Amino acid sequence: MAKRLSKKFSMNPDWRGHPPFTEETRHELLQYVTSWRPSELVQKTYGRKPIRFLIFGPSGHGKSSFISSIKSCLDGEIGQGAVVGAGMAQVSRQYNEHPLIYKGEDLPFVLCDSRGLHEEGGGAAIDGIRMVITGQFQQGEIMPTQREMLIDPAMPFKATDLPLGIIFVVDATKSENLRTKHSFALYLEKIIDFLNDNEIPRCVVMTHTDAVVSSDLKTTFSNKSLETAVDSSGKLFRVPKNNVYPVKCYTEETGTKKKVDILLLCALKGVLIAARHRAEFIARSNTRSQIRDHGFQPLGGRASDI
């Protein structure tokens, strides 16, 4: 008895409450995500077009892998894996909207991929990011890099042009290193200030969790090294700790797994909850004729000088 008790109390306590890693949990989360619908008031305000969630993050940190993993989770089987970039390789150069399908029906929201936020100057230009956020880019358009000039006039936009959420994707093994890069911090600050000015909710999806917890996903919320990475990412992207969602992407598996799905669905559920609150606020503001035109003035120079 004493030996069992000492073993019990030597275990790390969970640093975040979480649902159990059971099949019932997976089913409940999947039901929430796939049955999520905007209210009638929101649909009237936004129209019938899918609600956008934009995904940003440094190249090679798992943006495309996260999207393909969500698709695999909904399909119940592993589909075509994402092409992975590393270093200066810019695999995702275009703005692409990825519809999500469950049992043959489109869900009412899309995940939007874009050029990476590269900490070494080759990533998406600040003006390009603002244009994506305000709905100025179309499917398949190539986004300019920081080194490329953008000469666009100030473009007006409405609150309903904005996405209902931003998902920053960051590698759990690289988040602390990103915080030490002053140029990236300044670059990111301009993006976050724009999001704050327009009250767009955001969260962080932390990929490669398995690399920190030694593939034992049951210890995700008790692993102290991962907690440190979560704290670091929260500070970097200026979000509360509970808005940082550790996940594992499907990169090596040949079939879906319960614990992987639960982490992915927990992240997506968090995004949808925040989106519902934001959408209702905008819709109610619209009924009071409070939605107004905004505008931003492109920086008019090379974003690498920012």
XYZ file of C-alpha atoms in Angstrom:
306
model
C 0.000 0.000 0.000
C 2.744 2.497 0.975
C 4.597 1.761 -2.247
C 1.447 2.389 -4.329
C 0.761 5.669 -2.522
C 4.310 6.968 -2.959
C 4.132 6.202 -6.660
C 0.800 7.998 -6.934
C 1.999 11.174 -5.265
C 5.279 11.254 -7.192
C 3.390 11.717 -10.469
C 3.204 15.223 -11.887
C -0.218 16.807 -11.309
C -2.076 18.048 -14.367
C -1.420 21.705 -15.125
C -4.702 21.925 -17.067
C -8.037 20.247 -16.604
C -8.969 18.128 -19.603
C -11.499 15.504 -20.670
C -10.474 11.856 -20.356
C -8.827 10.184 -23.331
C -11.786 7.885 -23.980
C -13.828 6.895 -26.998
C -16.809 8.674 -25.425
C -14.814 11.921 -25.308
C -13.850 11.585 -28.953
C -17.483 11.008 -29.904
C -18.718 14.024 -27.890
C -16.088 16.347 -29.356
C -16.744 15.128 -32.890
C -20.469 15.674 -32.409
C -19.892 19.225 -31.166
C -17.616 20.167 -34.062
C -19.729 18.610 -36.815
C -23.054 19.932 -35.493
C -21.760 23.500 -34.974
C -23.849 25.991 -36.901
C -24.020 29.803 -36.821
C -27.302 31.191 -35.488
C -29.979 32.547 -37.820
C -28.988 36.092 -36.857
C -25.354 35.378 -37.736
C -26.311 33.758 -41.048
C -28.445 36.772 -41.901
C -25.509 39.071 -41.194
C -22.787 37.044 -42.898
C -24.825 35.419 -45.634
C -24.530 31.739 -46.454
C -20.821 31.780 -47.241
C -18.594 29.613 -45.020
C -17.073 31.289 -41.985
C -13.310 31.735 -42.279
C -10.634 30.726 -39.810
C -7.170 31.886 -40.854
C -4.096 29.849 -40.027
C -0.780 31.638 -39.608
C 2.589 30.427 -38.418
C 6.274 30.181 -39.308
C 7.182 27.906 -42.208
C 7.765 24.307 -41.241
C 5.846 24.513 -37.953
C 2.889 22.424 -39.157
C 0.184 24.684 -40.627
C -0.624 22.409 -43.565
C -0.167 19.292 -41.441
C -2.716 20.610 -38.941
C -5.284 21.189 -41.688
C -4.791 17.743 -43.226
C -4.936 16.166 -39.748
C -8.282 17.827 -39.013
C -9.552 16.448 -42.327
C -8.306 12.971 -41.432
C -9.944 13.217 -38.020
C -13.308 14.069 -39.625
C -12.933 11.387 -42.315
C -11.920 8.689 -39.856
C -9.025 7.711 -42.089
C -5.699 9.182 -43.139
C -5.915 11.061 -46.415
C -3.207 12.620 -48.551
C -0.535 13.989 -46.234
C 0.503 17.622 -46.365
C 3.669 18.626 -48.152
C 6.055 19.699 -45.410
C 8.415 22.654 -45.677
C 11.475 23.392 -43.603
C 13.874 26.264 -43.192
C 13.443 28.802 -45.988
C 11.262 26.454 -48.059
C 7.917 28.154 -48.630
C 5.586 25.274 -49.465
C 2.413 27.287 -48.767
C 2.809 30.437 -50.858
C -0.815 30.894 -51.798
C -3.947 31.819 -49.944
C -6.046 28.640 -49.944
C -9.418 27.929 -48.365
C -9.868 24.308 -47.292
C -13.480 23.152 -46.894
C -14.135 20.568 -44.200
C -16.443 17.688 -45.064
C -18.181 15.284 -42.700
C -20.244 12.375 -44.016
C -20.445 13.973 -47.438
C -21.625 17.399 -46.268
C -19.638 20.619 -46.071
C -19.291 22.089 -42.604
C -20.159 25.825 -42.351
C -16.550 26.916 -41.842
C -13.268 26.673 -43.720
C -9.624 26.586 -42.634
C -7.504 29.018 -44.641
C -3.801 28.434 -45.207
C -1.334 31.103 -46.295
C 2.343 31.879 -46.767
C 4.383 31.287 -43.636
C 5.452 33.911 -41.126
C 9.164 33.466 -41.532
C 11.433 34.817 -38.856
C 14.315 35.323 -41.302
C 12.649 37.787 -43.666
C 11.301 35.478 -46.367
C 7.774 35.174 -45.014
C 4.493 36.878 -45.787
C 4.519 40.661 -46.031
C 2.627 42.571 -43.352
C 0.423 44.224 -45.993
C -0.319 40.818 -47.509
C -1.345 39.461 -44.129
C -3.653 42.427 -43.558
C -5.187 41.893 -46.999
C -5.831 38.215 -46.217
C -7.406 39.134 -42.880
C -9.693 41.696 -44.507
C -10.775 39.353 -47.293
C -8.869 40.998 -50.149
C -7.125 37.829 -51.378
C -8.898 35.248 -53.502
C -8.433 31.500 -53.558
C -5.106 30.534 -55.113
C -3.529 33.999 -55.151
C 0.161 34.066 -54.265
C 0.981 36.223 -51.276
C 3.985 38.564 -51.489
C 6.971 38.111 -49.219
C 8.514 40.702 -46.940
C 11.096 41.420 -49.642
C 8.492 42.162 -52.303
C 6.829 45.545 -52.778
C 3.116 45.962 -52.323
C 1.628 49.011 -54.008
C -2.064 48.804 -53.251
C -4.378 51.648 -52.298
C -6.048 51.741 -48.909
C -8.855 49.201 -49.036
C -12.051 49.653 -47.051
C -13.524 46.641 -45.300
C -16.381 45.794 -42.992
C -16.451 43.774 -39.803
C -18.194 40.974 -41.698
C -15.193 40.744 -44.079
C -12.970 39.692 -41.194
C -12.417 36.082 -40.152
C -14.033 34.884 -36.940
C -10.775 33.514 -35.636
C -7.030 33.328 -36.154
C -5.133 30.127 -35.420
C -1.408 30.602 -34.888
C 0.470 27.327 -35.372
C 3.811 26.861 -33.640
C 6.121 23.885 -33.110
C 6.367 22.957 -29.420
C 10.107 22.361 -29.796
C 10.761 25.785 -31.362
C 8.498 28.226 -29.502
C 11.118 29.351 -26.995
C 13.657 29.920 -29.762
C 11.180 32.161 -31.610
C 10.845 34.397 -28.554
C 14.551 35.176 -28.693
C 14.372 36.534 -32.270
C 13.838 40.255 -31.916
C 13.022 40.881 -35.586
C 10.322 38.207 -35.552
C 8.843 39.631 -32.351
C 8.537 43.080 -33.961
C 7.042 41.557 -37.105
C 4.529 39.543 -35.077
C 3.633 42.542 -32.934
C 2.331 44.415 -36.000
C 0.080 41.484 -36.888
C -1.236 41.120 -33.348
C -1.875 44.873 -33.030
C -4.005 44.691 -36.191
C -5.956 41.755 -34.752
C -6.460 43.588 -31.456
C -7.600 46.768 -33.206
C -10.293 44.761 -34.987
C -11.120 42.516 -32.001
C -10.454 39.264 -33.854
C -10.122 36.315 -31.438
C -7.029 34.151 -31.730
C -5.569 31.003 -30.261
C -2.391 28.976 -30.627
C -2.204 25.384 -31.827
C 1.034 23.808 -30.639
C 2.194 21.008 -32.929
C 4.782 18.270 -32.311
C 3.525 17.730 -28.777
C 4.630 14.105 -29.061
C 8.261 15.212 -29.445
C 8.082 16.748 -25.965
C 6.059 14.093 -24.142
C 7.932 11.145 -25.709
C 4.884 10.029 -27.707
C 2.847 9.331 -24.535
C -0.043 11.674 -25.224
C -1.713 10.703 -21.948
C 0.910 12.820 -20.179
C 0.227 15.883 -22.356
C -1.330 17.902 -19.551
C 1.029 16.808 -16.804
C 4.336 17.128 -18.664
C 6.246 20.088 -17.214
C 8.408 20.644 -20.290
C 5.289 20.978 -22.402
C 3.781 23.365 -19.859
C 6.870 25.541 -20.251
C 6.437 25.491 -24.047
C 2.749 26.413 -23.658
C 3.683 29.343 -21.399
C 6.298 30.491 -23.897
C 3.874 30.349 -26.831
C 1.179 32.173 -24.892
C 3.573 35.025 -24.180
C 4.851 35.109 -27.764
C 1.392 35.343 -29.343
C -0.151 37.214 -26.422
C -2.914 34.749 -25.593
C -3.910 33.224 -22.239
C -2.406 29.871 -21.376
C -5.779 28.137 -21.764
C -5.953 29.339 -25.385
C -2.837 27.367 -26.325
C -3.850 23.894 -27.543
C -1.216 21.131 -27.733
C -1.844 18.717 -30.619
C -0.187 15.961 -32.561
C -0.587 15.919 -36.331
C -0.954 12.817 -38.467
C 2.416 12.592 -40.188
C 3.470 8.948 -39.761
C 0.291 7.040 -38.872
C -1.648 4.881 -41.326
C -4.880 5.127 -39.342
C -6.534 7.592 -36.968
C -5.964 7.276 -33.234
C -8.225 8.179 -30.326
C -5.823 10.359 -28.324
C -4.613 12.228 -31.409
C -8.202 12.944 -32.476
C -9.150 14.189 -29.003
C -6.336 16.758 -28.940
C -7.169 17.954 -32.469
C -10.890 18.215 -31.725
C -10.293 20.033 -28.426
C -8.390 22.706 -30.348
C -11.084 23.033 -32.998
C -13.830 23.211 -30.366
C -12.018 26.063 -28.632
C -11.832 27.965 -31.934
C -15.541 27.448 -32.590
C -16.599 28.634 -29.132
C -14.659 31.886 -29.531
C -16.057 32.318 -33.050
C -19.635 31.947 -31.862
C -19.205 34.741 -29.317
C -17.557 37.046 -31.843
C -20.142 36.323 -34.560
C -23.051 37.033 -32.241
C -21.487 40.334 -31.171
C -21.025 41.464 -34.779
C -24.501 40.313 -35.779
C -26.135 42.209 -32.910
C -24.058 45.276 -33.703
C -25.262 45.013 -37.287
C -28.895 45.093 -36.180
C -28.123 48.392 -34.462
C -26.361 49.656 -37.622
C -23.041 49.845 -35.822
C -20.953 48.025 -38.420
C -18.899 50.617 -40.243
C -16.344 50.683 -43.018
C -12.733 50.512 -41.937
C -9.609 50.939 -43.943
C -5.904 50.367 -43.682
C -3.087 52.087 -45.472
C -0.475 49.642 -46.779
C 2.949 50.396 -45.458
C 4.079 51.345 -48.948
C 7.609 49.989 -48.657
C 9.444 46.786 -48.244
C 8.132 44.918 -45.253
C 11.648 43.723 -44.541
C 12.324 47.283 -43.386
C 9.596 47.058 -40.741
